[in-house]
Amino acid sequence: MPPEGITRFAPSPTGYLHLGHAFSALTAWGRPGTCLLRIEDIDRPRCRPEHEAAILEDLRWLGLCWPEPVWRQSDRLSHYTAALERLMALGMCYPCRCTRAEIRAALSAPQEGATTPPYPGTCRGRSMADATPGDAVRLDLRRALALAGPVAFTETGPLHPGRHTPDPGKMALDFGDVVLARRDIGTSYHIAVVVDDAAQRVTEVVRGVDLFDVTPLHRLLQRLLDLPEPVWHHHALIRDGAGRRLAKRDDARAIRRFRADGATPADVAAMVGLSLRG
Ligand code: GLU
């Protein structure tokens, strides 16, 4: 592993890159060491080859380069299945056939205690041996926390710097029994991201602060799967004039649009408050 470390930019090809992505990419490439590009396309129905091509082109236009080949998560599904099977073998997964409407109904029934996790645990008594095609797979979070022990992670970003030691009781309430394999795609972002960050030897995970809150879960999965511990660098989100975070549907903020209007890469960097290196 290079002594300076490895980070990554991991866009999903569900739309054109906007200014928020430019900020994220320039932040990742501005960290010391090597920056990898990874295409996160497990959500096949939402991903488009033309968006992937446009992402590569916009990043090259910004002057960024990366080691080839670029990893595409749709090529790596067998690795995510293997990780899921390992968690199943630890006895901490169960199949779930609840629909969203059923979960909503169960959660709106009178509950003991003021706070409840986002999934009421309806299927927790089922075993993987009874899974039927089309079931999702959930992680029994309390069991997982009991096996892994408390988790901790280090943040290098400017917003929440330092070592964090999330409270396990709060984690169980915040996450509940999260879905590790969606019924439609057989895996999940959580599994794919920890498996690939480890496989690509990522030492610093750079991403938006909207993902800060799921980091304890990623650290827990790394512990359960015996994966190395990176550090995380969560950066601020770029917002529009009304204070809303940018979304891929905001074509007005797409890098392509600024390019078409004659902006230079340095102009785009300046729009997100950064300057280009070199
Ligand atoms: N694929 C995610 C996105 O496009 C990024 C996830 C990550 O960096 O961990 O928002």
PDB file of C-alpha atoms and ligand atoms in Angstrom:
ATOM      1  CA  MET A   1       0.000   0.000   0.000  1.00  0.00           C
ATOM      2  CA  PRO A   2       1.467   3.404  -0.866  1.00  0.00           C
ATOM      3  CA  PRO A   3       2.506   5.141   2.377  1.00  0.00           C
ATOM      4  CA  GLU A   4       0.437   8.184   1.455  1.00  0.00           C
ATOM      5  CA  GLY A   5      -2.809   6.271   1.319  1.00  0.00           C
ATOM      6  CA  ILE A   6      -5.640   5.637  -1.080  1.00  0.00           C
ATOM      7  CA  THR A   7      -8.947   7.410  -1.344  1.00  0.00           C
ATOM      8  CA  ARG A   8     -11.785   7.191  -3.805  1.00  0.00           C
ATOM      9  CA  PHE A   9     -14.603   9.017  -5.554  1.00  0.00           C
ATOM     10  CA  ALA A  10     -17.577   6.685  -5.963  1.00  0.00           C
ATOM     11  CA  PRO A  11     -20.414   8.204  -7.996  1.00  0.00           C
ATOM     12  CA  SER A  12     -23.567   6.355  -9.000  1.00  0.00           C
ATOM     13  CA  PRO A  13     -24.362   6.808 -12.717  1.00  0.00           C
ATOM     14  CA  THR A  14     -27.958   7.875 -12.163  1.00  0.00           C
ATOM     15  CA  GLY A  15     -27.569  11.352 -13.649  1.00  0.00           C
ATOM     16  CA  TYR A  16     -25.057  13.995 -14.662  1.00  0.00           C
ATOM     17  CA  LEU A  17     -22.441  15.202 -12.210  1.00  0.00           C
ATOM     18  CA  HIS A  18     -23.369  18.511 -10.606  1.00  0.00           C
ATOM     19  CA  LEU A  19     -21.412  21.065  -8.616  1.00  0.00           C
ATOM     20  CA  GLY A  20     -21.733  18.957  -5.463  1.00  0.00           C
ATOM     21  CA  HIS A  21     -19.944  16.105  -7.233  1.00  0.00           C
ATOM     22  CA  ALA A  22     -17.289  18.505  -8.484  1.00  0.00           C
ATOM     23  CA  PHE A  23     -16.670  19.543  -4.885  1.00  0.00           C
ATOM     24  CA  SER A  24     -16.564  15.926  -3.709  1.00  0.00           C
ATOM     25  CA  ALA A  25     -14.250  14.845  -6.523  1.00  0.00           C
ATOM     26  CA  LEU A  26     -11.870  17.780  -6.109  1.00  0.00           C
ATOM     27  CA  THR A  27     -11.814  17.167  -2.345  1.00  0.00           C
ATOM     28  CA  ALA A  28     -11.007  13.470  -2.855  1.00  0.00           C
ATOM     29  CA  TRP A  29      -8.318  14.184  -5.457  1.00  0.00           C
ATOM     30  CA  GLY A  30      -6.924  16.914  -3.195  1.00  0.00           C
ATOM     31  CA  ARG A  31      -6.139  14.440  -0.400  1.00  0.00           C
ATOM     32  CA  PRO A  32      -2.600  13.051  -0.235  1.00  0.00           C
ATOM     33  CA  GLY A  33      -2.009   9.788  -2.078  1.00  0.00           C
ATOM     34  CA  THR A  34      -3.865   8.051  -4.877  1.00  0.00           C
ATOM     35  CA  CYS A  35      -7.510   8.663  -5.674  1.00  0.00           C
ATOM     36  CA  LEU A  36      -9.483   5.838  -7.281  1.00  0.00           C
ATOM     37  CA  LEU A  37     -12.663   6.180  -9.283  1.00  0.00           C
ATOM     38  CA  ARG A  38     -15.370   3.587  -8.599  1.00  0.00           C
ATOM     39  CA  ILE A  39     -18.709   3.376 -10.352  1.00  0.00           C
ATOM     40  CA  GLU A  40     -21.435   2.420  -7.872  1.00  0.00           C
ATOM     41  CA  ASP A  41     -24.049   0.915 -10.150  1.00  0.00           C
ATOM     42  CA  ILE A  42     -25.712  -1.869  -8.162  1.00  0.00           C
ATOM     43  CA  ASP A  43     -29.072  -0.171  -8.511  1.00  0.00           C
ATOM     44  CA  ARG A  44     -29.281  -1.269 -12.155  1.00  0.00           C
ATOM     45  CA  PRO A  45     -32.689   0.139 -13.056  1.00  0.00           C
ATOM     46  CA  ARG A  46     -31.587   3.644 -12.022  1.00  0.00           C
ATOM     47  CA  CYS A  47     -28.128   3.530 -13.659  1.00  0.00           C
ATOM     48  CA  ARG A  48     -27.461   4.382 -17.317  1.00  0.00           C
ATOM     49  CA  PRO A  49     -24.351   3.748 -19.444  1.00  0.00           C
ATOM     50  CA  GLU A  50     -24.643   7.238 -20.907  1.00  0.00           C
ATOM     51  CA  HIS A  51     -24.431   8.715 -17.412  1.00  0.00           C
ATOM     52  CA  GLU A  52     -21.359   6.638 -16.667  1.00  0.00           C
ATOM     53  CA  ALA A  53     -19.706   7.849 -19.883  1.00  0.00           C
ATOM     54  CA  ALA A  54     -20.622  11.441 -19.032  1.00  0.00           C
ATOM     55  CA  ILE A  55     -19.169  11.085 -15.516  1.00  0.00           C
ATOM     56  CA  LEU A  56     -15.827   9.897 -16.887  1.00  0.00           C
ATOM     57  CA  GLU A  57     -15.802  12.673 -19.430  1.00  0.00           C
ATOM     58  CA  ASP A  58     -16.666  15.433 -16.947  1.00  0.00           C
ATOM     59  CA  LEU A  59     -14.006  14.212 -14.509  1.00  0.00           C
ATOM     60  CA  ARG A  60     -11.374  14.129 -17.257  1.00  0.00           C
ATOM     61  CA  TRP A  61     -12.426  17.603 -18.302  1.00  0.00           C
ATOM     62  CA  LEU A  62     -11.863  18.742 -14.695  1.00  0.00           C
ATOM     63  CA  GLY A  63      -8.292  17.483 -15.151  1.00  0.00           C
ATOM     64  CA  LEU A  64      -8.611  14.449 -12.892  1.00  0.00           C
ATOM     65  CA  CYS A  65      -7.048  11.082 -13.643  1.00  0.00           C
ATOM     66  CA  TRP A  66      -7.179   7.732 -11.919  1.00  0.00           C
ATOM     67  CA  PRO A  67      -5.661   4.274 -12.109  1.00  0.00           C
ATOM     68  CA  GLU A  68      -7.310   1.933 -14.629  1.00  0.00           C
ATOM     69  CA  PRO A  69      -9.284  -0.231 -14.743  1.00  0.00           C
ATOM     70  CA  VAL A  70     -12.142   1.599 -13.078  1.00  0.00           C
ATOM     71  CA  TRP A  71     -14.108  -0.752 -10.846  1.00  0.00           C
ATOM     72  CA  ARG A  72     -17.787  -1.102 -11.521  1.00  0.00           C
ATOM     73  CA  GLN A  73     -19.861  -2.589  -8.718  1.00  0.00           C
ATOM     74  CA  SER A  74     -22.135  -4.465 -11.117  1.00  0.00           C
ATOM     75  CA  ASP A  75     -19.060  -6.605 -11.942  1.00  0.00           C
ATOM     76  CA  ARG A  76     -18.538  -7.487  -8.295  1.00  0.00           C
ATOM     77  CA  LEU A  77     -21.838  -8.942  -7.162  1.00  0.00           C
ATOM     78  CA  SER A  78     -20.309 -12.326  -6.297  1.00  0.00           C
ATOM     79  CA  HIS A  79     -18.046 -10.606  -3.752  1.00  0.00           C
ATOM     80  CA  TYR A  80     -21.046  -8.982  -2.073  1.00  0.00           C
ATOM     81  CA  THR A  81     -22.839 -12.329  -1.987  1.00  0.00           C
ATOM     82  CA  ALA A  82     -19.785 -13.908  -0.348  1.00  0.00           C
ATOM     83  CA  ALA A  83     -19.758 -11.194   2.347  1.00  0.00           C
ATOM     84  CA  LEU A  84     -23.469 -11.681   2.940  1.00  0.00           C
ATOM     85  CA  GLU A  85     -22.983 -15.435   3.244  1.00  0.00           C
ATOM     86  CA  ARG A  86     -20.289 -14.848   5.816  1.00  0.00           C
ATOM     87  CA  LEU A  87     -22.648 -12.723   7.896  1.00  0.00           C
ATOM     88  CA  MET A  88     -25.345 -15.360   7.500  1.00  0.00           C
ATOM     89  CA  ALA A  89     -22.927 -18.017   8.720  1.00  0.00           C
ATOM     90  CA  LEU A  90     -22.382 -15.915  11.842  1.00  0.00           C
ATOM     91  CA  GLY A  91     -26.121 -16.368  12.502  1.00  0.00           C
ATOM     92  CA  MET A  92     -26.977 -12.705  12.454  1.00  0.00           C
ATOM     93  CA  CYS A  93     -29.149 -12.389   9.358  1.00  0.00           C
ATOM     94  CA  TYR A  94     -32.773 -13.209   8.733  1.00  0.00           C
ATOM     95  CA  PRO A  95     -35.053 -13.101   5.700  1.00  0.00           C
ATOM     96  CA  CYS A  96     -37.716 -10.427   5.623  1.00  0.00           C
ATOM     97  CA  ARG A  97     -40.790 -10.252   3.456  1.00  0.00           C
ATOM     98  CA  CYS A  98     -42.382  -7.166   5.030  1.00  0.00           C
ATOM     99  CA  THR A  99     -43.559  -4.546   2.588  1.00  0.00           C
ATOM    100  CA  ARG A 100     -43.005  -0.855   3.273  1.00  0.00           C
ATOM    101  CA  ALA A 101     -46.704  -0.461   3.985  1.00  0.00           C
ATOM    102  CA  GLU A 102     -46.605  -3.271   6.569  1.00  0.00           C
ATOM    103  CA  ILE A 103     -43.588  -1.714   8.273  1.00  0.00           C
ATOM    104  CA  ARG A 104     -45.314   1.673   8.359  1.00  0.00           C
ATOM    105  CA  ALA A 105     -48.450   0.127   9.818  1.00  0.00           C
ATOM    106  CA  ALA A 106     -46.492  -1.760  12.494  1.00  0.00           C
ATOM    107  CA  LEU A 107     -44.591   1.381  13.451  1.00  0.00           C
ATOM    108  CA  SER A 108     -47.718   3.484  13.707  1.00  0.00           C
ATOM    109  CA  ALA A 109     -49.280   1.040  16.192  1.00  0.00           C
ATOM    110  CA  PRO A 110     -48.878   2.194  19.813  1.00  0.00           C
ATOM    111  CA  GLN A 111     -45.302   1.466  20.937  1.00  0.00           C
ATOM    112  CA  GLU A 112     -43.735   1.051  24.319  1.00  0.00           C
ATOM    113  CA  GLY A 113     -41.096   3.716  24.845  1.00  0.00           C
ATOM    114  CA  ALA A 114     -40.819   6.985  23.013  1.00  0.00           C
ATOM    115  CA  THR A 115     -38.280   5.908  20.410  1.00  0.00           C
ATOM    116  CA  THR A 116     -38.463   2.891  18.161  1.00  0.00           C
ATOM    117  CA  PRO A 117     -36.047   1.600  15.536  1.00  0.00           C
ATOM    118  CA  PRO A 118     -36.998   2.031  11.869  1.00  0.00           C
ATOM    119  CA  TYR A 119     -37.895  -1.657  11.504  1.00  0.00           C
ATOM    120  CA  PRO A 120     -40.093  -3.277  14.170  1.00  0.00           C
ATOM    121  CA  GLY A 121     -38.464  -6.711  13.927  1.00  0.00           C
ATOM    122  CA  THR A 122     -41.517  -8.544  12.592  1.00  0.00           C
ATOM    123  CA  CYS A 123     -39.468 -11.218  10.762  1.00  0.00           C
ATOM    124  CA  ARG A 124     -36.641 -11.479  13.326  1.00  0.00           C
ATOM    125  CA  GLY A 125     -37.754 -14.946  14.394  1.00  0.00           C
ATOM    126  CA  ARG A 126     -37.340 -16.360  10.865  1.00  0.00           C
ATOM    127  CA  SER A 127     -34.254 -18.300   9.899  1.00  0.00           C
ATOM    128  CA  MET A 128     -32.275 -18.060   6.659  1.00  0.00           C
ATOM    129  CA  ALA A 129     -33.124 -21.716   6.083  1.00  0.00           C
ATOM    130  CA  ASP A 130     -36.755 -20.623   5.563  1.00  0.00           C
ATOM    131  CA  ALA A 131     -35.905 -17.815   3.119  1.00  0.00           C
ATOM    132  CA  THR A 132     -38.080 -17.698   0.039  1.00  0.00           C
ATOM    133  CA  PRO A 133     -37.188 -16.092  -3.298  1.00  0.00           C
ATOM    134  CA  GLY A 134     -37.881 -12.389  -3.167  1.00  0.00           C
ATOM    135  CA  ASP A 135     -37.149 -12.008   0.555  1.00  0.00           C
ATOM    136  CA  ALA A 136     -34.850  -9.222   1.640  1.00  0.00           C
ATOM    137  CA  VAL A 137     -32.092 -10.058   4.145  1.00  0.00           C
ATOM    138  CA  ARG A 138     -31.769  -8.058   7.347  1.00  0.00           C
ATOM    139  CA  LEU A 139     -29.001  -7.805   9.913  1.00  0.00           C
ATOM    140  CA  ASP A 140     -30.033  -8.544  13.495  1.00  0.00           C
ATOM    141  CA  LEU A 141     -28.355  -5.403  14.767  1.00  0.00           C
ATOM    142  CA  ARG A 142     -28.402  -6.148  18.478  1.00  0.00           C
ATOM    143  CA  ARG A 143     -26.887  -9.542  17.863  1.00  0.00           C
ATOM    144  CA  ALA A 144     -24.283  -8.020  15.544  1.00  0.00           C
ATOM    145  CA  LEU A 145     -23.341  -5.396  18.141  1.00  0.00           C
ATOM    146  CA  ALA A 146     -23.109  -8.053  20.828  1.00  0.00           C
ATOM    147  CA  LEU A 147     -20.665 -10.047  18.697  1.00  0.00           C
ATOM    148  CA  ALA A 148     -18.582  -7.129  17.424  1.00  0.00           C
ATOM    149  CA  GLY A 149     -18.481  -5.097  20.642  1.00  0.00           C
ATOM    150  CA  PRO A 150     -18.496  -1.288  20.582  1.00  0.00           C
ATOM    151  CA  VAL A 151     -17.292   0.278  17.353  1.00  0.00           C
ATOM    152  CA  ALA A 152     -15.223   3.419  16.909  1.00  0.00           C
ATOM    153  CA  PHE A 153     -14.025   5.367  13.907  1.00  0.00           C
ATOM    154  CA  THR A 154     -11.752   8.284  13.091  1.00  0.00           C
ATOM    155  CA  GLU A 155     -12.927  11.282  11.116  1.00  0.00           C
ATOM    156  CA  THR A 156     -10.381  13.505   9.360  1.00  0.00           C
ATOM    157  CA  GLY A 157     -12.922  15.905   7.813  1.00  0.00           C
ATOM    158  CA  PRO A 158     -13.367  19.457   9.086  1.00  0.00           C
ATOM    159  CA  LEU A 159     -16.977  19.054  10.269  1.00  0.00           C
ATOM    160  CA  HIS A 160     -16.696  16.302  12.898  1.00  0.00           C
ATOM    161  CA  PRO A 161     -12.974  15.750  13.399  1.00  0.00           C
ATOM    162  CA  GLY A 162     -11.602  13.181  15.822  1.00  0.00           C
ATOM    163  CA  ARG A 163     -12.338   9.730  17.148  1.00  0.00           C
ATOM    164  CA  HIS A 164     -16.014   8.787  17.464  1.00  0.00           C
ATOM    165  CA  THR A 165     -17.366   6.036  19.700  1.00  0.00           C
ATOM    166  CA  PRO A 166     -21.068   5.673  18.888  1.00  0.00           C
ATOM    167  CA  ASP A 167     -23.277   4.359  21.661  1.00  0.00           C
ATOM    168  CA  PRO A 168     -24.433   0.800  20.789  1.00  0.00           C
ATOM    169  CA  GLY A 169     -27.913   1.386  22.218  1.00  0.00           C
ATOM    170  CA  LYS A 170     -28.325   4.457  20.035  1.00  0.00           C
ATOM    171  CA  MET A 171     -27.013   2.553  17.019  1.00  0.00           C
ATOM    172  CA  ALA A 172     -29.615  -0.169  17.549  1.00  0.00           C
ATOM    173  CA  LEU A 173     -32.334   2.479  17.638  1.00  0.00           C
ATOM    174  CA  ASP A 174     -31.000   4.587  14.776  1.00  0.00           C
ATOM    175  CA  PHE A 175     -30.411   1.763  12.318  1.00  0.00           C
ATOM    176  CA  GLY A 176     -32.687  -1.001  13.487  1.00  0.00           C
ATOM    177  CA  ASP A 177     -32.227  -4.269  11.619  1.00  0.00           C
ATOM    178  CA  VAL A 178     -30.911  -2.775   8.374  1.00  0.00           C
ATOM    179  CA  VAL A 179     -31.442  -4.413   5.003  1.00  0.00           C
ATOM    180  CA  LEU A 180     -28.197  -5.986   3.779  1.00  0.00           C
ATOM    181  CA  ALA A 181     -29.696  -7.514   0.650  1.00  0.00           C
ATOM    182  CA  ARG A 182     -32.542  -5.761  -1.060  1.00  0.00           C
ATOM    183  CA  ARG A 183     -35.177  -8.000  -2.555  1.00  0.00           C
ATOM    184  CA  ASP A 184     -34.672  -6.454  -6.018  1.00  0.00           C
ATOM    185  CA  ILE A 185     -30.876  -6.432  -6.276  1.00  0.00           C
ATOM    186  CA  GLY A 186     -29.729  -9.042  -3.738  1.00  0.00           C
ATOM    187  CA  THR A 187     -27.240  -6.689  -2.102  1.00  0.00           C
ATOM    188  CA  SER A 188     -27.108  -3.175  -0.676  1.00  0.00           C
ATOM    189  CA  TYR A 189     -24.987  -0.061  -0.658  1.00  0.00           C
ATOM    190  CA  HIS A 190     -23.772  -0.910   2.863  1.00  0.00           C
ATOM    191  CA  ILE A 191     -22.351  -4.291   1.881  1.00  0.00           C
ATOM    192  CA  ALA A 192     -20.927  -3.115  -1.443  1.00  0.00           C
ATOM    193  CA  VAL A 193     -19.176  -0.079  -0.005  1.00  0.00           C
ATOM    194  CA  VAL A 194     -17.383  -1.856   2.825  1.00  0.00           C
ATOM    195  CA  VAL A 195     -16.399  -4.803   0.630  1.00  0.00           C
ATOM    196  CA  ASP A 196     -15.003  -2.578  -2.126  1.00  0.00           C
ATOM    197  CA  ASP A 197     -13.264  -0.063   0.126  1.00  0.00           C
ATOM    198  CA  ALA A 198     -11.402  -2.994   1.676  1.00  0.00           C
ATOM    199  CA  ALA A 199     -10.721  -4.759  -1.635  1.00  0.00           C
ATOM    200  CA  GLN A 200      -9.358  -1.531  -3.109  1.00  0.00           C
ATOM    201  CA  ARG A 201      -7.266  -0.895   0.036  1.00  0.00           C
ATOM    202  CA  VAL A 202      -8.872   2.455   0.605  1.00  0.00           C
ATOM    203  CA  THR A 203      -7.327   4.123   3.646  1.00  0.00           C
ATOM    204  CA  GLU A 204      -9.414   7.315   3.649  1.00  0.00           C
ATOM    205  CA  VAL A 205     -13.081   7.298   2.633  1.00  0.00           C
ATOM    206  CA  VAL A 206     -13.946  10.755   1.264  1.00  0.00           C
ATOM    207  CA  ARG A 207     -17.662  11.419   0.817  1.00  0.00           C
ATOM    208  CA  GLY A 208     -20.454  13.849   1.658  1.00  0.00           C
ATOM    209  CA  VAL A 209     -21.483  14.535   5.234  1.00  0.00           C
ATOM    210  CA  ASP A 210     -24.932  13.106   4.426  1.00  0.00           C
ATOM    211  CA  LEU A 211     -23.242   9.716   4.874  1.00  0.00           C
ATOM    212  CA  PHE A 212     -21.617  10.543   8.221  1.00  0.00           C
ATOM    213  CA  ASP A 213     -24.518   9.007  10.132  1.00  0.00           C
ATOM    214  CA  VAL A 214     -24.194   5.594   8.462  1.00  0.00           C
ATOM    215  CA  THR A 215     -20.481   5.353   9.250  1.00  0.00           C
ATOM    216  CA  PRO A 216     -21.016   3.472  12.558  1.00  0.00           C
ATOM    217  CA  LEU A 217     -22.897   0.819  10.576  1.00  0.00           C
ATOM    218  CA  HIS A 218     -20.082   0.554   8.029  1.00  0.00           C
ATOM    219  CA  ARG A 219     -17.562   0.225  10.835  1.00  0.00           C
ATOM    220  CA  LEU A 220     -19.701  -2.519  12.399  1.00  0.00           C
ATOM    221  CA  LEU A 221     -19.821  -4.428   9.104  1.00  0.00           C
ATOM    222  CA  GLN A 222     -16.052  -4.087   8.754  1.00  0.00           C
ATOM    223  CA  ARG A 223     -15.620  -5.562  12.221  1.00  0.00           C
ATOM    224  CA  LEU A 224     -17.941  -8.473  11.488  1.00  0.00           C
ATOM    225  CA  LEU A 225     -16.245  -9.167   8.158  1.00  0.00           C
ATOM    226  CA  ASP A 226     -12.698  -8.711   9.501  1.00  0.00           C
ATOM    227  CA  LEU A 227     -12.004  -5.848   7.104  1.00  0.00           C
ATOM    228  CA  PRO A 228      -9.372  -3.201   7.787  1.00  0.00           C
ATOM    229  CA  GLU A 229     -10.346   0.113   9.357  1.00  0.00           C
ATOM    230  CA  PRO A 230      -9.946   3.172   7.114  1.00  0.00           C
ATOM    231  CA  VAL A 231     -10.435   6.741   8.292  1.00  0.00           C
ATOM    232  CA  TRP A 232     -13.336   8.836   6.999  1.00  0.00           C
ATOM    233  CA  HIS A 233     -13.377  12.358   5.632  1.00  0.00           C
ATOM    234  CA  HIS A 234     -16.925  13.675   5.296  1.00  0.00           C
ATOM    235  CA  HIS A 235     -17.135  16.993   3.512  1.00  0.00           C
ATOM    236  CA  ALA A 236     -19.842  19.665   3.475  1.00  0.00           C
ATOM    237  CA  LEU A 237     -22.570  19.528   0.844  1.00  0.00           C
ATOM    238  CA  ILE A 238     -22.930  22.180  -1.804  1.00  0.00           C
ATOM    239  CA  ARG A 239     -26.373  23.783  -1.609  1.00  0.00           C
ATOM    240  CA  ASP A 240     -28.420  25.798  -4.049  1.00  0.00           C
ATOM    241  CA  GLY A 241     -29.455  29.417  -3.487  1.00  0.00           C
ATOM    242  CA  ALA A 242     -32.437  28.255  -1.404  1.00  0.00           C
ATOM    243  CA  GLY A 243     -30.224  26.134   0.860  1.00  0.00           C
ATOM    244  CA  ARG A 244     -31.300  22.786  -0.635  1.00  0.00           C
ATOM    245  CA  ARG A 245     -28.653  20.176  -1.345  1.00  0.00           C
ATOM    246  CA  LEU A 246     -28.104  19.576  -5.021  1.00  0.00           C
ATOM    247  CA  ALA A 247     -29.616  16.503  -6.634  1.00  0.00           C
ATOM    248  CA  LYS A 248     -28.841  14.876  -9.961  1.00  0.00           C
ATOM    249  CA  ARG A 249     -32.131  16.142 -11.333  1.00  0.00           C
ATOM    250  CA  ASP A 250     -30.823  19.716 -10.867  1.00  0.00           C
ATOM    251  CA  ASP A 251     -29.675  19.975 -14.441  1.00  0.00           C
ATOM    252  CA  ALA A 252     -29.102  23.687 -14.015  1.00  0.00           C
ATOM    253  CA  ARG A 253     -26.173  22.804 -11.728  1.00  0.00           C
ATOM    254  CA  ALA A 254     -24.790  20.055 -13.957  1.00  0.00           C
ATOM    255  CA  ILE A 255     -21.118  20.414 -14.839  1.00  0.00           C
ATOM    256  CA  ARG A 256     -22.123  19.811 -18.478  1.00  0.00           C
ATOM    257  CA  ARG A 257     -24.329  22.865 -18.417  1.00  0.00           C
ATOM    258  CA  PHE A 258     -21.501  25.087 -17.184  1.00  0.00           C
ATOM    259  CA  ARG A 259     -19.188  23.537 -19.778  1.00  0.00           C
ATOM    260  CA  ALA A 260     -21.687  24.254 -22.531  1.00  0.00           C
ATOM    261  CA  ASP A 261     -21.882  27.841 -21.306  1.00  0.00           C
ATOM    262  CA  GLY A 262     -18.111  28.188 -21.713  1.00  0.00           C
ATOM    263  CA  ALA A 263     -16.906  27.712 -18.120  1.00  0.00           C
ATOM    264  CA  THR A 264     -13.363  26.422 -17.612  1.00  0.00           C
ATOM    265  CA  PRO A 265     -12.419  23.734 -15.063  1.00  0.00           C
ATOM    266  CA  ALA A 266     -10.951  26.490 -12.889  1.00  0.00           C
ATOM    267  CA  ASP A 267     -14.295  28.336 -13.043  1.00  0.00           C
ATOM    268  CA  VAL A 268     -16.144  25.226 -11.846  1.00  0.00           C
ATOM    269  CA  ALA A 269     -13.623  24.727  -9.035  1.00  0.00           C
ATOM    270  CA  ALA A 270     -14.035  28.366  -8.035  1.00  0.00           C
ATOM    271  CA  MET A 271     -17.838  27.975  -8.001  1.00  0.00           C
ATOM    272  CA  VAL A 272     -17.451  25.367  -5.239  1.00  0.00           C
ATOM    273  CA  GLY A 273     -14.866  27.412  -3.371  1.00  0.00           C
ATOM    274  CA  LEU A 274     -11.802  25.421  -4.432  1.00  0.00           C
ATOM    275  CA  SER A 275      -8.843  26.056  -6.675  1.00  0.00           C
ATOM    276  CA  LEU A 276      -7.307  23.522  -9.017  1.00  0.00           C
ATOM    277  CA  ARG A 277      -3.971  21.963  -8.122  1.00  0.00           C
ATOM    278  CA  GLY A 278      -0.923  22.306 -10.298  1.00  0.00           C
TER     279      GLY A 278
HETATM  280  N1  GLU B   1     -22.338   6.192  -4.529  1.00  0.00           N
HETATM  281  C1  GLU B   1     -22.628   7.210  -3.537  1.00  0.00           C
HETATM  282  C2  GLU B   1     -23.179   8.446  -4.226  1.00  0.00           C
HETATM  283  O1  GLU B   1     -23.110   8.567  -5.430  1.00  0.00           O
HETATM  284  C3  GLU B   1     -21.390   7.576  -2.736  1.00  0.00           C
HETATM  285  C4  GLU B   1     -21.164   6.601  -1.646  1.00  0.00           C
HETATM  286  C5  GLU B   1     -19.832   6.716  -0.899  1.00  0.00           C
HETATM  287  O2  GLU B   1     -18.985   7.543  -1.282  1.00  0.00           O
HETATM  288  O3  GLU B   1     -19.630   5.950   0.062  1.00  0.00           O
HETATM  289  O4  GLU B   1     -23.706   9.300  -3.553  1.00  0.00           O
END
